[in-house]
Short mmCIF file of C-alpha atoms and ligand atoms in Angstrom, two decimals:
data_model
loop_
_atom_site.label_atom_id
_atom_site.label_comp_id
_atom_site.label_asym_id
_atom_site.label_seq_id
_atom_site.Cartn_x
_atom_site.Cartn_y
_atom_site.Cartn_z
CA UNK A 1 86.25 112.92 65.08
CA UNK A 2 89.94 111.94 65.28
CA UNK A 3 91.46 110.93 62.00
CA UNK A 4 91.88 107.25 62.83
CA UNK A 5 90.47 104.15 61.16
CA UNK A 6 88.20 103.44 64.12
CA UNK A 7 86.69 105.32 67.00
CA UNK A 8 88.13 104.00 70.29
CA UNK A 9 86.13 101.14 71.71
CA UNK A 10 86.25 99.91 75.27
CA UNK A 11 86.74 96.20 75.88
CA UNK A 12 83.09 95.62 76.81
CA UNK A 13 82.01 96.70 73.31
CA UNK A 14 85.06 95.58 71.35
CA UNK A 15 85.05 92.02 72.69
CA UNK A 16 82.08 91.17 74.91
CA UNK A 17 83.04 87.49 74.99
CA UNK A 18 86.49 88.22 76.44
CA UNK A 19 85.14 91.01 78.65
CA UNK A 20 82.67 88.58 80.19
CA UNK A 21 85.40 86.03 80.98
CA UNK A 22 87.50 88.80 82.53
CA UNK A 23 84.59 90.01 84.67
CA UNK A 24 83.96 86.48 85.90
CA UNK A 25 87.63 86.08 86.80
CA UNK A 26 87.56 89.38 88.70
CA UNK A 27 84.56 88.12 90.71
CA UNK A 28 86.32 84.82 91.38
CA UNK A 29 89.47 86.61 92.60
CA UNK A 30 87.34 88.92 94.75
CA UNK A 31 85.29 86.26 96.56
CA UNK A 32 87.63 83.25 96.75
CA UNK A 33 90.28 82.99 99.44
CA UNK A 34 93.48 83.02 97.40
CA UNK A 35 95.88 80.74 99.29
CA UNK A 36 98.36 80.00 96.51
CA UNK A 37 101.63 81.24 98.06
CA UNK A 38 103.10 82.38 94.73
CA UNK A 39 100.17 84.72 94.05
CA UNK A 40 99.21 88.16 95.29
CA UNK A 41 96.99 91.15 94.52
CA UNK A 42 98.87 93.96 92.79
CA UNK A 43 97.80 97.53 93.60
CA UNK A 44 95.64 99.61 91.30
CA UNK A 45 98.72 101.75 90.49
CA UNK A 46 100.66 98.63 89.42
CA UNK A 47 97.74 97.39 87.30
CA UNK A 48 97.39 100.80 85.65
CA UNK A 49 101.07 100.92 84.68
CA UNK A 50 100.90 97.33 83.41
CA UNK A 51 97.86 98.10 81.26
CA UNK A 52 99.29 101.24 79.69
CA UNK A 53 100.38 102.51 76.26
CA UNK A 54 103.95 101.46 77.11
CA UNK A 55 102.87 98.10 75.68
CA UNK A 56 103.08 99.80 72.25
CA UNK A 57 106.82 100.51 72.35
CA UNK A 58 109.88 98.59 71.15
CA UNK A 59 113.14 99.28 72.95
CA UNK A 60 115.64 96.47 72.35
CA UNK A 61 118.86 97.20 74.18
CA UNK A 62 119.41 99.09 77.41
CA UNK A 63 118.92 102.73 78.46
CA UNK A 64 120.99 105.01 76.18
CA UNK A 65 122.06 101.96 74.10
CA UNK A 66 118.94 101.15 72.08
CA UNK A 67 118.34 99.75 68.63
CA UNK A 68 115.19 101.83 68.04
CA UNK A 69 114.50 105.56 68.27
CA UNK A 70 111.84 107.25 70.36
CA UNK A 71 113.29 106.19 73.72
CA UNK A 72 113.14 109.67 75.32
CA UNK A 73 110.67 108.44 77.96
CA UNK A 74 111.33 104.69 77.95
CA UNK A 75 114.92 105.26 79.10
CA UNK A 76 113.98 107.20 82.25
CA UNK A 77 111.25 104.64 83.03
CA UNK A 78 113.71 101.73 82.86
CA UNK A 79 116.35 103.75 84.74
CA UNK A 80 113.83 104.44 87.49
CA UNK A 81 113.04 100.72 87.82
CA UNK A 82 116.77 99.86 87.88
CA UNK A 83 117.61 102.52 90.48
CA UNK A 84 114.73 101.44 92.72
CA UNK A 85 115.67 97.75 92.46
CA UNK A 86 119.30 98.51 93.37
CA UNK A 87 118.29 100.72 96.30
CA UNK A 88 115.61 98.38 97.68
CA UNK A 89 117.84 95.31 97.68
CA UNK A 90 121.24 96.99 98.08
CA UNK A 91 122.57 95.51 94.84
CA UNK A 92 125.44 96.75 92.66
CA UNK A 93 123.51 96.11 89.45
CA UNK A 94 119.94 95.32 88.39
CA UNK A 95 118.44 94.07 85.14
CA UNK A 96 114.66 94.61 85.02
CA UNK A 97 114.05 93.06 81.60
CA UNK A 98 113.54 89.30 82.25
CA UNK A 99 110.04 88.35 81.10
CA UNK A 100 109.52 86.24 84.21
CA UNK A 101 111.31 84.11 86.80
CA UNK A 102 112.04 81.16 84.51
CA UNK A 103 113.82 83.15 81.77
CA UNK A 104 115.63 85.09 84.50
CA UNK A 105 117.05 81.83 85.84
CA UNK A 106 118.17 80.61 82.42
CA UNK A 107 119.82 84.00 81.78
CA UNK A 108 121.56 83.81 85.16
CA UNK A 109 123.02 80.38 84.42
CA UNK A 110 124.07 81.43 80.90
CA UNK A 111 125.76 84.57 82.26
CA UNK A 112 127.76 82.83 84.96
CA UNK A 113 128.53 79.64 83.05
CA UNK A 114 129.65 80.74 79.58
CA UNK A 115 130.01 78.01 76.96
CA UNK A 116 133.77 78.40 77.18
CA UNK A 117 133.81 77.49 80.90
CA UNK A 118 135.18 73.96 81.34
CA UNK A 119 133.00 73.21 84.37
CA UNK A 120 129.26 73.31 83.62
CA UNK A 121 128.11 71.60 86.81
CA UNK A 122 125.35 73.13 88.96
CA UNK A 123 124.13 71.96 92.37
CA UNK A 124 120.55 72.94 93.26
CA UNK A 125 117.64 71.90 95.45
CA UNK A 126 115.64 69.02 93.94
CA UNK A 127 111.98 69.39 93.04
CA UNK A 128 110.71 66.79 95.57
CA UNK A 129 112.37 68.76 98.38
CA UNK A 130 110.90 72.11 97.30
CA UNK A 131 113.13 73.19 94.40
CA UNK A 132 111.85 74.74 91.16
CA UNK A 133 111.65 73.18 87.69
CA UNK A 134 114.16 75.74 86.41
CA UNK A 135 116.72 74.43 88.88
CA UNK A 136 117.67 71.73 86.40
CA UNK A 137 114.70 69.37 86.55
CA UNK A 138 114.85 66.95 83.64
CA UNK A 139 111.70 68.35 81.98
CA UNK A 140 113.14 71.92 82.09
CA UNK A 141 115.33 73.27 79.29
CA UNK A 142 117.78 74.36 82.00
CA UNK A 143 118.82 70.69 82.28
CA UNK A 144 119.75 70.56 78.55
CA UNK A 145 122.49 73.14 78.86
CA UNK A 146 124.05 72.43 82.26
CA UNK A 147 124.90 69.34 84.30
CA UNK A 148 122.72 69.52 87.39
CA UNK A 149 122.88 67.50 90.57
CA UNK A 150 120.36 67.99 93.34
CA UNK A 151 120.53 68.20 97.10
CA UNK A 152 117.54 67.41 99.28
CA UNK A 153 116.43 68.02 102.84
CA UNK A 154 117.03 65.99 105.99
CA UNK A 155 114.87 62.86 106.26
CA UNK A 156 113.56 63.69 109.73
CA UNK A 157 113.64 67.49 110.10
CA UNK A 158 112.81 68.19 106.42
CA UNK A 159 115.18 71.16 106.67
CA UNK A 160 118.47 71.75 104.85
CA UNK A 161 121.19 69.42 106.12
CA UNK A 162 124.32 71.49 105.59
CA UNK A 163 126.68 68.62 106.45
CA UNK A 164 125.11 66.56 103.67
CA UNK A 165 125.13 69.51 101.25
CA UNK A 166 128.81 70.27 101.84
CA UNK A 167 129.73 66.59 101.41
CA UNK A 168 127.80 66.48 98.13
CA UNK A 169 129.42 69.73 96.95
CA UNK A 170 132.93 68.41 97.67
CA UNK A 171 132.16 65.27 95.69
CA UNK A 172 130.31 66.89 92.75
CA UNK A 173 132.55 70.00 92.45
CA UNK A 174 129.93 72.33 90.94
CA UNK A 175 130.82 75.63 89.30
CA UNK A 176 127.54 77.07 90.60
CA UNK A 177 125.40 76.41 93.66
CA UNK A 178 121.75 77.55 93.62
CA UNK A 179 120.03 78.50 96.88
CA UNK A 180 116.31 79.10 96.63
CA UNK A 181 113.05 77.23 96.59
CA UNK A 182 109.40 77.17 95.82
CA UNK A 183 107.94 74.97 98.58
CA UNK A 184 110.24 75.30 101.61
CA UNK A 185 108.61 76.78 104.72
CA UNK A 186 111.77 77.79 106.57
CA UNK A 187 114.49 80.44 106.39
CA UNK A 188 117.03 79.91 103.60
CA UNK A 189 120.44 80.38 105.25
CA UNK A 190 122.20 82.14 102.38
CA UNK A 191 125.29 82.69 104.57
CA UNK A 192 125.73 78.93 105.04
CA UNK A 193 125.32 78.30 101.31
CA UNK A 194 127.95 81.00 100.63
CA UNK A 195 130.43 79.27 102.95
CA UNK A 196 129.92 75.97 101.14
CA UNK A 197 130.28 77.63 97.73
CA UNK A 198 133.51 79.34 98.84
CA UNK A 199 134.90 76.09 100.21
CA UNK A 200 134.40 74.18 96.94
CA UNK A 201 135.32 77.11 94.66
CA UNK A 202 131.81 77.55 93.26
CA UNK A 203 129.82 80.73 92.71
CA UNK A 204 126.65 81.06 94.77
CA UNK A 205 123.49 82.22 93.02
CA UNK A 206 120.14 82.70 94.74
CA UNK A 207 116.58 82.43 93.49
CA UNK A 208 114.38 84.47 95.82
CA UNK A 209 111.26 84.31 93.62
CA UNK A 210 108.93 83.37 96.48
CA UNK A 211 110.47 85.49 99.23
CA UNK A 212 111.54 88.71 97.47
CA UNK A 213 108.82 90.67 99.28
CA UNK A 214 109.91 89.24 102.63
CA UNK A 215 113.52 90.21 101.85
CA UNK A 216 112.42 93.70 100.77
CA UNK A 217 110.39 93.99 103.96
CA UNK A 218 113.38 93.04 106.11
CA UNK A 219 111.77 89.88 107.55
CA UNK A 220 113.93 87.30 105.75
CA UNK A 221 117.75 87.41 105.38
CA UNK A 222 118.82 88.88 102.03
CA UNK A 223 120.86 86.78 99.60
CA UNK A 224 122.27 89.92 97.95
CA UNK A 225 125.44 90.26 100.12
CA UNK A 226 126.26 86.56 99.63
CA UNK A 227 125.40 85.71 96.03
CA UNK A 228 127.16 86.54 92.77
CA UNK A 229 123.70 86.95 91.26
CA UNK A 230 120.12 86.81 92.49
CA UNK A 231 117.03 86.09 90.42
CA UNK A 232 113.45 86.78 91.36
CA UNK A 233 109.94 87.11 90.06
CA UNK A 234 108.20 90.41 90.70
CA UNK A 235 104.64 89.12 91.19
CA UNK A 236 104.81 86.85 94.25
CA UNK A 237 105.43 88.33 97.72
CA UNK A 238 106.92 91.43 96.02
CA UNK A 239 103.37 92.22 94.80
CA UNK A 240 104.24 93.66 91.41
CA UNK A 241 103.19 92.73 87.87
CA UNK A 242 104.12 89.32 86.39
CA UNK A 243 107.79 89.72 85.60
CA UNK A 244 111.38 88.90 86.47
CA UNK A 245 114.39 90.71 87.89
CA UNK A 246 118.11 89.96 88.15
CA UNK A 247 120.49 91.52 90.66
CA UNK A 248 124.24 90.96 90.68
CA UNK A 249 127.68 92.06 91.79
CA UNK A 250 129.30 94.71 89.57
CA UNK A 251 131.76 92.21 88.09
CA UNK A 252 128.91 90.15 86.58
CA UNK A 253 126.82 93.11 85.35
CA UNK A 254 127.91 92.95 81.73
CA UNK A 255 127.51 89.17 81.50
CA UNK A 256 124.03 89.32 83.05
CA UNK A 257 122.89 92.09 80.69
CA UNK A 258 124.23 90.27 77.63
CA UNK A 259 122.61 87.00 78.70
CA UNK A 260 119.16 88.65 78.96
CA UNK A 261 119.49 90.68 75.74
CA UNK A 262 120.50 89.63 73.16
CA UNK A 263 121.18 86.22 74.71
CA UNK A 264 117.64 85.13 75.46
CA UNK A 265 115.15 87.88 74.80
CA UNK A 266 114.13 90.54 72.33
CA UNK A 267 112.40 93.78 73.23
CA UNK A 268 111.65 94.36 76.90
CA UNK A 269 108.02 94.57 78.04
CA UNK A 270 108.02 98.27 78.89
CA UNK A 271 104.55 98.23 80.43
CA UNK A 272 105.81 95.57 82.82
CA UNK A 273 109.01 97.54 83.52
CA UNK A 274 106.89 100.55 84.49
CA UNK A 275 104.68 98.45 86.75
CA UNK A 276 107.79 96.90 88.35
CA UNK A 277 109.06 100.44 89.07
CA UNK A 278 105.76 101.25 90.81
CA UNK A 279 105.85 98.01 92.83
CA UNK A 280 109.45 98.68 93.91
CA UNK A 281 108.44 102.13 95.13
CA UNK A 282 105.59 100.58 97.13
CA UNK A 283 107.90 97.92 98.57
CA UNK A 284 110.24 100.62 99.90
CA UNK A 285 107.48 102.16 102.07
CA UNK A 286 107.21 101.49 105.84
CA UNK A 287 103.73 100.04 105.22
CA UNK A 288 105.30 97.27 103.15
CA UNK A 289 107.57 96.26 106.04
CA UNK A 290 104.45 95.94 108.20
CA UNK A 291 102.81 93.92 105.41
CA UNK A 292 105.76 91.52 105.17
CA UNK A 293 105.81 90.97 108.94
CA UNK A 294 102.04 90.35 108.94
CA UNK A 295 102.40 87.80 106.10
CA UNK A 296 104.65 85.73 108.38
CA UNK A 297 102.52 86.16 111.53
CA UNK A 298 99.51 85.08 109.51
CA UNK A 299 101.32 82.02 108.13
CA UNK A 300 102.33 80.98 111.65
CA UNK A 301 98.73 81.29 112.86
CA UNK A 302 97.52 79.27 109.86
CA UNK A 303 100.15 76.56 110.46
CA UNK A 304 99.16 76.27 114.14
CA UNK A 305 95.48 75.90 113.30
CA UNK A 306 96.14 73.30 110.59
CA UNK A 307 98.26 71.29 113.03
CA UNK A 308 95.60 71.53 115.74
CA UNK A 309 93.07 70.20 113.22
CA UNK A 310 95.19 67.06 112.82
CA UNK A 311 96.98 67.91 109.57
CA UNK A 312 100.70 67.05 109.38
CA UNK A 313 102.56 70.35 108.89
CA UNK A 314 105.96 69.84 107.21
CA UNK A 315 108.80 70.94 109.58
CA UNK A 316 106.10 71.53 112.23
CA UNK A 317 105.49 75.15 111.26
CA UNK A 318 106.78 78.00 109.13
CA UNK A 319 109.25 80.91 109.13
CA UNK A 320 107.93 82.47 105.94
CA UNK A 321 104.76 83.01 103.92
CA UNK A 322 103.86 79.40 103.20
CA UNK A 323 102.69 76.23 104.91
CA UNK A 324 103.16 72.78 103.43
CA UNK A 325 101.12 70.00 104.98
CA UNK A 326 100.18 66.39 104.44
CA UNK A 327 96.46 65.82 104.08
CA UNK A 328 96.78 62.06 104.57
CA UNK A 329 95.91 62.16 108.32
CA UNK A 330 92.42 63.27 107.22
CA UNK A 331 92.16 60.38 104.72
CA UNK A 332 92.56 62.53 101.61
CA UNK A 333 95.33 62.81 99.02
CA UNK A 334 96.64 66.30 98.27
CA UNK A 335 94.72 66.34 95.02
CA UNK A 336 91.40 65.37 96.66
CA UNK A 337 92.00 67.94 99.39
CA UNK A 338 92.86 70.76 96.95
CA UNK A 339 89.78 69.93 94.85
CA UNK A 340 87.49 69.99 97.90
CA UNK A 341 89.06 73.25 99.05
CA UNK A 342 88.49 74.79 95.61
CA UNK A 343 84.78 73.86 95.79
CA UNK A 344 84.72 75.55 99.20
CA UNK A 345 86.20 78.80 97.81
CA UNK A 346 89.69 78.08 99.20
CA UNK A 347 92.18 78.20 96.32
CA UNK A 348 95.45 76.28 96.80
CA UNK A 349 97.53 73.65 95.02
CA UNK A 350 98.35 70.02 95.69
CA UNK A 351 102.06 69.52 96.31
CA UNK A 352 104.57 66.79 97.03
CA UNK A 353 105.95 66.72 100.54
CA UNK A 354 109.59 65.70 101.22
CA UNK A 355 110.03 61.91 100.83
CA UNK A 356 106.45 61.69 99.58
CA UNK A 357 105.31 58.06 99.30
CA UNK A 358 102.65 59.16 96.79
CA UNK A 359 103.40 59.89 93.08
CA UNK A 360 103.95 63.56 91.98
CA UNK A 361 100.64 63.69 90.09
CA UNK A 362 98.69 62.62 93.19
CA UNK A 363 100.91 63.61 96.10
CA UNK A 364 100.26 63.66 99.86
CA UNK A 365 100.23 67.38 100.46
CA UNK A 366 98.78 70.80 99.88
CA UNK A 367 100.70 74.10 99.82
CA UNK A 368 99.05 77.27 101.12
CA UNK A 369 100.31 80.78 101.76
CA UNK A 370 99.24 84.12 103.17
CA UNK A 371 100.56 86.86 100.79
CA UNK A 372 97.21 87.44 99.07
CA UNK A 373 94.96 87.36 102.13
CA UNK A 374 97.37 89.62 104.00
CA UNK A 375 97.21 92.12 101.11
CA UNK A 376 93.43 92.21 101.72
CA UNK A 377 94.05 93.16 105.35
CA UNK A 378 93.29 89.82 107.02
CA UNK A 379 95.03 89.02 110.31
CA UNK A 380 95.77 86.09 112.66
CA UNK A 381 92.18 85.58 113.85
CA UNK A 382 91.01 85.28 110.24
CA UNK A 383 93.79 82.77 109.55
CA UNK A 384 92.41 80.59 112.32
CA UNK A 385 89.02 80.68 110.54
CA UNK A 386 90.74 79.83 107.26
CA UNK A 387 92.60 76.92 108.88
CA UNK A 388 89.35 75.52 110.27
CA UNK A 389 87.63 75.93 106.90
CA UNK A 390 90.47 74.04 105.22
CA UNK A 391 90.14 71.12 107.65
CA UNK A 392 86.34 71.11 107.33
CA UNK A 393 86.59 71.10 103.53
CA UNK A 394 89.00 68.16 103.56
CA UNK A 395 86.85 66.19 106.01
CA UNK A 396 83.77 67.04 103.97
CA UNK A 397 85.36 66.37 100.59
CA UNK A 398 82.44 64.13 99.52
CA UNK A 399 79.72 66.34 101.02
CA UNK A 400 78.70 69.01 98.52
CA UNK A 401 76.29 70.64 100.98
CA UNK A 402 79.08 71.14 103.52
CA UNK A 403 81.44 72.46 100.83
CA UNK A 404 78.74 74.92 99.74
CA UNK A 405 78.26 76.09 103.34
CA UNK A 406 81.99 76.73 103.76
CA UNK A 407 82.10 78.56 100.45
CA UNK A 408 79.35 80.87 101.57
CA UNK A 409 81.20 81.66 104.84
CA UNK A 410 84.43 82.29 102.89
CA UNK A 411 82.63 84.64 100.48
CA UNK A 412 81.08 86.54 103.42
CA UNK A 413 84.51 87.22 104.92
CA UNK A 414 86.13 88.13 101.60
CA UNK A 415 83.33 90.59 100.81
CA UNK A 416 84.37 92.56 103.90
CA UNK A 417 88.02 92.83 102.76
CA UNK A 418 88.22 94.03 99.14
CA UNK A 419 91.63 93.26 97.61
CA UNK A 420 94.02 96.00 96.43
CA UNK A 421 93.53 96.72 92.76
CA UNK A 422 89.73 96.46 92.87
CA UNK A 423 87.68 99.64 92.60
CA UNK A 424 84.04 100.04 93.64
CA UNK A 425 81.54 99.05 92.37
CA UNK A 426 82.82 95.60 93.33
CA UNK A 427 81.94 92.47 91.37
CA UNK A 428 78.61 90.82 92.12
CA UNK A 429 78.81 87.63 94.14
CA UNK A 430 79.08 84.62 91.78
C1 PLP B 1 107.89 80.98 90.60
C2 PLP B 1 109.32 80.57 90.59
C3 PLP B 1 110.09 80.67 89.42
C4 PLP B 1 109.52 80.94 88.05
O1 PLP B 1 108.82 82.06 87.86
P1 PLP B 1 107.83 82.21 86.59
O2 PLP B 1 107.53 83.64 86.64
O3 PLP B 1 106.66 81.31 86.86
O4 PLP B 1 108.58 81.81 85.39
C5 PLP B 1 111.44 80.40 89.52
N1 PLP B 1 111.99 80.03 90.68
C6 PLP B 1 111.28 79.88 91.80
C7 PLP B 1 111.96 79.45 93.07
C8 PLP B 1 109.91 80.13 91.79
O5 PLP B 1 109.21 79.95 92.90
#
């Protein structure tokens, strides 16, 4: 018997109540079609690193500059993650400590706009056009510290209008321009944003949270050559654990590191750092390039099917992993549509569309994406099934029998394509 206060106890015995909730969530993730574009299925290797004893260790500071002892193995783990991030994205410097995408963004702004800087103005994409809360929305703390103005998209194409953005930048004179988005289905032209930033004497920063996996896979232009700093999450298309990552030019390395710790955070989450290192190794494999290309092919097939079913696809299609569409042509608000889809085993989120006539809490659209289903091995033909199920669910939003039928078809398909990270025996069908 080891000399500890308690014999080790597995979760099932230690906390049956929690274990039961976890098992139910595993079954839900296994059988539902996960269409939320910001989600994915991490590999078993990533999940193992994230659920490891590294969670027990404090390591405030950076490799070889720590405030606690016992870093003999934590240092090489963090150094591995840093080296892999720099190599994968071709960056001068990487900081792997941000707890997630939101704190990474706040750290990025703090690093590049010190309190002593006279100009604290930032120009970013507005929320209604597909920007993120942390790009200075009034409910986000980011808007308390910096003076944000927002650009939108063109009223007819719903794409970036660079003539309008440059005119706004000349007028507003920002110190920082943010390129990046959370609900924009087209390529982000980082080169054009860099030209505008150079013209008005601003620094360009990029937030590639949604598309980091597409950038890593070589199927979306990289912001790294163009931006002073780049933020990302690690758990969306990049398919790692929930976390954040900052990349930057050498000249900003010290400011970025200081802004993360001690500026905003305490001890890094070493279990997450390890899992990020594993995910970065996976993302450097040829198989990941094929994955990223398939994510886009699948999204295009899904967009085509949705359009052929009479749904109004924003910008008429997609270049990336997501499709934004108005559900109003099928006489449903985005919220009603997303609810019906959920009952049919199709998990998505309601979303505003550009120039949405409906209020943000009950908008006109739904946002779907293909990163998760592609991780399960689904291809274009399956996306056409998914598109038809989505349309059927919206049309049948008041018909619980029809929603149940769709759900059963969805579960049948998902059962044939177990997600990464799940080991047999697989969860029983809920
Ligand atoms: C998801 C996202 C974030 C925030 O990431 P969290 O991990 O949820 O904090 C920031 N920016 C963009 C563009 C995002 O899509």
